[in-house]
mmCIF file of C-alpha atoms in Angstrom:
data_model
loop_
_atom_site.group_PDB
_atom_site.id
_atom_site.type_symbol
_atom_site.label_atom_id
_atom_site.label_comp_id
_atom_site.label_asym_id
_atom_site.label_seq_id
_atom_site.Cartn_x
_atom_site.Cartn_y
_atom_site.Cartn_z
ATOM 1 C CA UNK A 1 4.741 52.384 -2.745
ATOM 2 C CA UNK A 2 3.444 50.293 0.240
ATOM 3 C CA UNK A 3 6.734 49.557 2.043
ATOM 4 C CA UNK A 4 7.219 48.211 5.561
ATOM 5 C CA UNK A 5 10.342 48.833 7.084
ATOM 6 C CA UNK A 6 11.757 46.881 10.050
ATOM 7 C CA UNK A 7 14.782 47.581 12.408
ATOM 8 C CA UNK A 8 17.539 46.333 13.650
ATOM 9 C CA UNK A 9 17.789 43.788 10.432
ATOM 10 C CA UNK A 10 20.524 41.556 13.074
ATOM 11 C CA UNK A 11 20.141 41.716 16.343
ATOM 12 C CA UNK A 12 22.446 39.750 19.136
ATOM 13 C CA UNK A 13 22.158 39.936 23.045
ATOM 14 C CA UNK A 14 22.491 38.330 26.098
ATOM 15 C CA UNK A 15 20.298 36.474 27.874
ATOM 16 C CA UNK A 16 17.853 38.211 30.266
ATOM 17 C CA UNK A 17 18.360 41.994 28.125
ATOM 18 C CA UNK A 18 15.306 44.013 27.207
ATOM 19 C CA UNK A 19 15.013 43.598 23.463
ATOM 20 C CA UNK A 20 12.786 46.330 21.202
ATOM 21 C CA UNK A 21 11.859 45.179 17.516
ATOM 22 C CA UNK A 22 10.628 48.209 15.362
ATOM 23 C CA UNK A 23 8.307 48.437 12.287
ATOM 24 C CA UNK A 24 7.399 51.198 10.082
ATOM 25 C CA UNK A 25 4.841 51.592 7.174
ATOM 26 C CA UNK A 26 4.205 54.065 4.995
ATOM 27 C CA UNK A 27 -0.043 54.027 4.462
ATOM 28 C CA UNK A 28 -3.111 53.187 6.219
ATOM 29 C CA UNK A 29 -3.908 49.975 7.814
ATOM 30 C CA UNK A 30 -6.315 47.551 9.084
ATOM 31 C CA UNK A 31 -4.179 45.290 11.583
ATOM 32 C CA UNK A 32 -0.428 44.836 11.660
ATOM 33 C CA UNK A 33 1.267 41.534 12.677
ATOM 34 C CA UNK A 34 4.255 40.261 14.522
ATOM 35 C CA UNK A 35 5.261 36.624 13.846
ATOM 36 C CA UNK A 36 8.269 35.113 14.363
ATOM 37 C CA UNK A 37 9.982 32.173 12.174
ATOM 38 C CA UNK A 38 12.400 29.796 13.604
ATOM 39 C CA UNK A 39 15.153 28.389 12.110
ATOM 40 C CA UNK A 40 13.180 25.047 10.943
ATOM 41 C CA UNK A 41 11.109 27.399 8.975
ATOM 42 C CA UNK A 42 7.851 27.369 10.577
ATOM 43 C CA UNK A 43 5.924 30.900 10.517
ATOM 44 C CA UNK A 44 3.778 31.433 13.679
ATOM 45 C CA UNK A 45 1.790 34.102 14.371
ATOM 46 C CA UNK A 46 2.797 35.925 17.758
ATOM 47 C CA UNK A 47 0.183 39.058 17.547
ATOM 48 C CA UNK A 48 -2.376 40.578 15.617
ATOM 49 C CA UNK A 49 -2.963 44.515 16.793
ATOM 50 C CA UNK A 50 -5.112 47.023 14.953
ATOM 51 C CA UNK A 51 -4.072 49.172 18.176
ATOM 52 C CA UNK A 52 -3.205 49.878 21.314
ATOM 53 C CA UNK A 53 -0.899 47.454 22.985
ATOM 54 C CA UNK A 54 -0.925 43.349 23.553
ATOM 55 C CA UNK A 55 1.073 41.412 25.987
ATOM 56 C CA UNK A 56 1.339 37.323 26.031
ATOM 57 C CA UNK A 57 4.167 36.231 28.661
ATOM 58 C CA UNK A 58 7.403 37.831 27.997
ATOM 59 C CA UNK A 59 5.897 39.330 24.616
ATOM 60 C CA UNK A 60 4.997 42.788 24.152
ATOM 61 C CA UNK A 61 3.345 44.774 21.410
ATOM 62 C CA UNK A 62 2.252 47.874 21.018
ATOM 63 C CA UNK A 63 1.008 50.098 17.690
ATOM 64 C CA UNK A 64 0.915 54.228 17.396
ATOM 65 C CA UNK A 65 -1.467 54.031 14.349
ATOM 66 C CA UNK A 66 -1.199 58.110 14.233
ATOM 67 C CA UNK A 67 2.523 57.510 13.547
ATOM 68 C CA UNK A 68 2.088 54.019 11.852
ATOM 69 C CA UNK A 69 4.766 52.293 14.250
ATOM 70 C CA UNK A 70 4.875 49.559 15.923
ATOM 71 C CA UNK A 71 7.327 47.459 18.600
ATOM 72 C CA UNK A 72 7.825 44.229 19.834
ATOM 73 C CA UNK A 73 9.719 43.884 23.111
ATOM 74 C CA UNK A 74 10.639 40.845 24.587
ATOM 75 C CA UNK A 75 11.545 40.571 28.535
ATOM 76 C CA UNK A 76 13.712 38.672 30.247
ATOM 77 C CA UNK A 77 15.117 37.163 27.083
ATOM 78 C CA UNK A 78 16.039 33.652 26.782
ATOM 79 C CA UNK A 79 18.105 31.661 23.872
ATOM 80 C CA UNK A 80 14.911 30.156 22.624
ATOM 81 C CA UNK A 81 13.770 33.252 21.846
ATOM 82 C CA UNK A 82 16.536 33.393 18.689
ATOM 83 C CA UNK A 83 14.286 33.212 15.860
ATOM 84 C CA UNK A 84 13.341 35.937 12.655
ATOM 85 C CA UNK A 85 11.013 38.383 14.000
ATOM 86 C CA UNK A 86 8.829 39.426 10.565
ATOM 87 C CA UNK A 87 6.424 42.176 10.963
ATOM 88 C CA UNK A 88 3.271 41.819 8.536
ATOM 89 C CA UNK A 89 0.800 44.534 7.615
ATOM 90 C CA UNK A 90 -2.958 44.338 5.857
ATOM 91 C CA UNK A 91 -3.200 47.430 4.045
ATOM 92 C CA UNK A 92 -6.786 48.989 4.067
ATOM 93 C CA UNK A 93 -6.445 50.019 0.098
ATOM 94 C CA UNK A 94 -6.837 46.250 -1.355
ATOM 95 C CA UNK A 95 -4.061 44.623 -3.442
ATOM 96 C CA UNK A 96 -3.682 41.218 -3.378
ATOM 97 C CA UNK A 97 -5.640 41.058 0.219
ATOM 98 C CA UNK A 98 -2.831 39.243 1.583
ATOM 99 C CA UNK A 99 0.166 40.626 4.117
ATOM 100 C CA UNK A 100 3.288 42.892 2.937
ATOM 101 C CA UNK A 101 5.769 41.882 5.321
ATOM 102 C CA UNK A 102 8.920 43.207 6.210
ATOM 103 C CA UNK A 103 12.431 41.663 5.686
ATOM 104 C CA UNK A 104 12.364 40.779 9.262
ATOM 105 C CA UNK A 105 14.846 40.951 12.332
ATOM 106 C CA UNK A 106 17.043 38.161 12.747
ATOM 107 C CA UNK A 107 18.106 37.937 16.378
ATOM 108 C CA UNK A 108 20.410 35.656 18.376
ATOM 109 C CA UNK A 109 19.834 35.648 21.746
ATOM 110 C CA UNK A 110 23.454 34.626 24.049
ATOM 111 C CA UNK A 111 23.163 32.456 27.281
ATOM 112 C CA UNK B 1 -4.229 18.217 15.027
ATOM 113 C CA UNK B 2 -1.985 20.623 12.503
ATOM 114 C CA UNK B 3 -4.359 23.372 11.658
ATOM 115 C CA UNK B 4 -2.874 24.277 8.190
ATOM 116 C CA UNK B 5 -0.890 21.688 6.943
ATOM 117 C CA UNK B 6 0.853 21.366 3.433
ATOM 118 C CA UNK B 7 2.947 18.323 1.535
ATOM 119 C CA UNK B 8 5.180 17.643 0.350
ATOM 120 C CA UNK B 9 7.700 19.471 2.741
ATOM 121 C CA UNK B 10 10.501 18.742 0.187
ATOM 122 C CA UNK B 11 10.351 19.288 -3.363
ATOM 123 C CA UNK B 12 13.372 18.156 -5.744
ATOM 124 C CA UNK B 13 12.629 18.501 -9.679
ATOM 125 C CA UNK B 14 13.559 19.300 -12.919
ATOM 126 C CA UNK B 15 13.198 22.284 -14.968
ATOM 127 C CA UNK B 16 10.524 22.148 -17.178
ATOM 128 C CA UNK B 17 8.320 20.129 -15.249
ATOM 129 C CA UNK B 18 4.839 20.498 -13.736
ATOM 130 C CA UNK B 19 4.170 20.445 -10.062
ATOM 131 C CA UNK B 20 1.530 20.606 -7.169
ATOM 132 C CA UNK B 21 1.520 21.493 -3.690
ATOM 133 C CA UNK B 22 -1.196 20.807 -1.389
ATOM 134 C CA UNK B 23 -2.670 22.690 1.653
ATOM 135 C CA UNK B 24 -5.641 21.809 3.659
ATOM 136 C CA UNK B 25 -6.981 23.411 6.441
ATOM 137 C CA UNK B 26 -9.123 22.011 9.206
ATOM 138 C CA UNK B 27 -9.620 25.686 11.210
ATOM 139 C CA UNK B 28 -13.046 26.366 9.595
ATOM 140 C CA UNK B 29 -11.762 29.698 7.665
ATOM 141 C CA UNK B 30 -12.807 31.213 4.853
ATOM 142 C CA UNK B 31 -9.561 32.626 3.226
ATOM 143 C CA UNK B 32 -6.864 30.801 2.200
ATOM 144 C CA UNK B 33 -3.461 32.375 1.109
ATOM 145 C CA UNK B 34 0.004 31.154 -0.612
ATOM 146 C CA UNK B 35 2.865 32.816 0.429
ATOM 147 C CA UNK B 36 6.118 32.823 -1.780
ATOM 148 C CA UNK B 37 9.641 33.126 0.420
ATOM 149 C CA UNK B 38 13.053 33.835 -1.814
ATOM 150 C CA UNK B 39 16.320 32.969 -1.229
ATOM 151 C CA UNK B 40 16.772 35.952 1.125
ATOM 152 C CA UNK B 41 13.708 35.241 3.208
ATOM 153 C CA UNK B 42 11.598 37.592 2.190
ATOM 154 C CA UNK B 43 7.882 36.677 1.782
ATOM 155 C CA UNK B 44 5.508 38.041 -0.572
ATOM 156 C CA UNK B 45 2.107 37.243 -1.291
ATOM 157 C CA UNK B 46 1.083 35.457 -4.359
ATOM 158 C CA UNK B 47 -2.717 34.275 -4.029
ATOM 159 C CA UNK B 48 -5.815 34.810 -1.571
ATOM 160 C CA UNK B 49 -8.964 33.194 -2.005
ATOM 161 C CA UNK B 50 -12.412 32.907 -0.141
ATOM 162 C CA UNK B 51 -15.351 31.491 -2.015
ATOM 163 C CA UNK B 52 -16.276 34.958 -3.625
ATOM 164 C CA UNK B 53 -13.399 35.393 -5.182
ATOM 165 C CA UNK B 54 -9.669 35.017 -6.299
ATOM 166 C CA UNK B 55 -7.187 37.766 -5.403
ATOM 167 C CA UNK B 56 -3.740 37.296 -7.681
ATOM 168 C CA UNK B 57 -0.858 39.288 -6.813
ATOM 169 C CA UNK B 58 0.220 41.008 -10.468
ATOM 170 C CA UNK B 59 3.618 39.858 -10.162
ATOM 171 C CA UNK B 60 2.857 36.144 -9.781
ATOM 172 C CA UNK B 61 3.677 34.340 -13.778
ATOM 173 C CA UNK B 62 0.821 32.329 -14.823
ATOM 174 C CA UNK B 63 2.536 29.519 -14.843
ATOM 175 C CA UNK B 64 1.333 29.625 -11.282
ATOM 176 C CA UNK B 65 -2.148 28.593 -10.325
ATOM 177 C CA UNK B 66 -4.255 28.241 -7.436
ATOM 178 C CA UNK B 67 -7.008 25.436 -7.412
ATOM 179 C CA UNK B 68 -9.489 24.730 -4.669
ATOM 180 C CA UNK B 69 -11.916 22.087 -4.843
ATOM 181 C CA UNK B 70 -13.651 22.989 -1.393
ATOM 182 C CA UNK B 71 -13.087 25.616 1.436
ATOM 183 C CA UNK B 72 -10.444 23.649 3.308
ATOM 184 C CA UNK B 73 -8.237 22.846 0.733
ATOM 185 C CA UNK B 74 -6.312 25.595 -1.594
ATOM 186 C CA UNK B 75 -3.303 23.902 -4.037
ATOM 187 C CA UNK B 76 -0.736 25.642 -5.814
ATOM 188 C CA UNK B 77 -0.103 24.334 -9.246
ATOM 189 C CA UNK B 78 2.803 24.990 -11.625
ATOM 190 C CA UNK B 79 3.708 24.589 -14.633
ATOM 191 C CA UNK B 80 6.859 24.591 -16.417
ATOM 192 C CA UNK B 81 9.370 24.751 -13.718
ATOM 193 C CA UNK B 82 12.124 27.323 -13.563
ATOM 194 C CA UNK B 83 15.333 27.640 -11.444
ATOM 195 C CA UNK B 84 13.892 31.614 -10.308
ATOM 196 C CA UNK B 85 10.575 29.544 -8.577
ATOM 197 C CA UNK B 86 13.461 27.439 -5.932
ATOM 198 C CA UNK B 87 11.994 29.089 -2.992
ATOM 199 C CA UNK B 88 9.666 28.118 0.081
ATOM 200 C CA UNK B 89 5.905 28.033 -0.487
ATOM 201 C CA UNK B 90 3.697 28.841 2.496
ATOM 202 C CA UNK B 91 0.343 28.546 2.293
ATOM 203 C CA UNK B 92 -1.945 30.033 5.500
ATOM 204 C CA UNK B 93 -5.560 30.418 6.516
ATOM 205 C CA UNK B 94 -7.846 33.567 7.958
ATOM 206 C CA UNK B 95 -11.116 34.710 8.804
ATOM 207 C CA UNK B 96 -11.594 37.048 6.057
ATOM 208 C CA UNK B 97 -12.132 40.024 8.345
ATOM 209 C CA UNK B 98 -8.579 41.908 8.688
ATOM 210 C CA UNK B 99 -8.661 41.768 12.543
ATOM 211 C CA UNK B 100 -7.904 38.072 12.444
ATOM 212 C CA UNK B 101 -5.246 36.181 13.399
ATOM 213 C CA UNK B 102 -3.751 33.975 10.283
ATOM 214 C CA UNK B 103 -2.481 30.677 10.412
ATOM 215 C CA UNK B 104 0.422 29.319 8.758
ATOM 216 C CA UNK B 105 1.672 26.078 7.431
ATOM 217 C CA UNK B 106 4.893 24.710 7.719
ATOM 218 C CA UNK B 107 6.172 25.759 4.447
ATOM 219 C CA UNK B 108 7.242 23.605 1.157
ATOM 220 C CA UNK B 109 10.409 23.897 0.235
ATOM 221 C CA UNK B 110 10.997 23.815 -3.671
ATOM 222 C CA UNK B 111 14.804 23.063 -5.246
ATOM 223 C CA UNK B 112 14.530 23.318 -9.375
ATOM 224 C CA UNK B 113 17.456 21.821 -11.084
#
């Protein structure tokens, strides 16, 4: 079964901590993305990676294809940064040639 | 200037009844996508399609159809309304090459009562 697994599920900090988002899946891919959702609902796409490692301001990713992980860090974290953090993955093998996504990371970030 | 954009945002209906939503997008792509969210946020893909061909996730009822008249636009139609569909319906845009970045609209949120 083609499963991607995310962790922590909740997630709460303070402002200005070091925060690490993890995603696991099970089979081969060909590009894995981060997006986050806000609390209005929107979806927006933060990073695509097939591997290697992205950065975009305080936004890190990084993919170990061998090991079919992936993280997203943020720095210097800030309260609008509180949103659902969904990890997506495009499976090589076909299906519906859409994303399976994960059940995301809701985190809440303190001032 | 929204790239993907869908209407309505807010959906209130009965059971039983038909029902469109509409997505355009003005980003030049070639695949277009509707995502289903549940209750407990979790998204799954129901429909792709590019102009080769239509990709339907297995699990998706037929009561649930895609229709696109041109590249930009991809609607979701459905038919005979049930309480289980109340969810938000995302639809989103791609390149149809895997290393691209997809697009999403704001979402349609759906109530069936």
């Amino acid at each position: 079964k083609n499963e991607v697994e995310q962790s922590p599920q909740n997630l709460t900090a303070q402002e200005g901590e070091f925060i690490t988002i993890n995603c696991s899946y099970s089979v081969g891919i060909s590009a894995l993305h981060w997006l986050q959702q806000h609390p209005g609902g929107g979806i927006v796409s933060l990073f695509m990676l097939s591997s290697g490692k992205k950065k975009h301001g305080r936004l890190i990713a990084t993919i170990n294809i061998q090991e079919k992980h992936s993280s997203l860090h943020i720095t210097a974290s800030h309260p609008r940064d509180s949103a659902v953090y969904i990890c997506a993955v495009r499976y090589s093998g076909g299906g519906a040639d859409g994303l399976t996504f994960g059940k995301g990371t809701h985190l809440i970030i303190q001032p | 200037d929204t790239a993907v954009s869908q209407t309505p945002k807010y959906l209130v209906t009965q059971m039983g009844n038909d029902k469109s939503i509409k997505c355009e997008q003005n980003l030049g792509h070639d695949t277009m996508y509707w995502y289903k969210q549940d209750s407990k946020k979790f998204l799954k893909i129901m429909f792709s399609y590019n102009n080769k061909e239509l990709i339907i996730n297995e699990t998706v009822p037929n009561r649930f159809s895609p229709k696109s008249p041109d590249k930009a636009h991809l609607n979701l139609h459905i038919n005979s309304l049930e309480l289980g569909d109340s969810a938000v319906y995302f639809c989103a845009s791609s390149q149809q090459h895997a290393g691209n970045t997809i697009y999403f609209g704001e979402g349609s949120w759906l109530t069936v009562v």
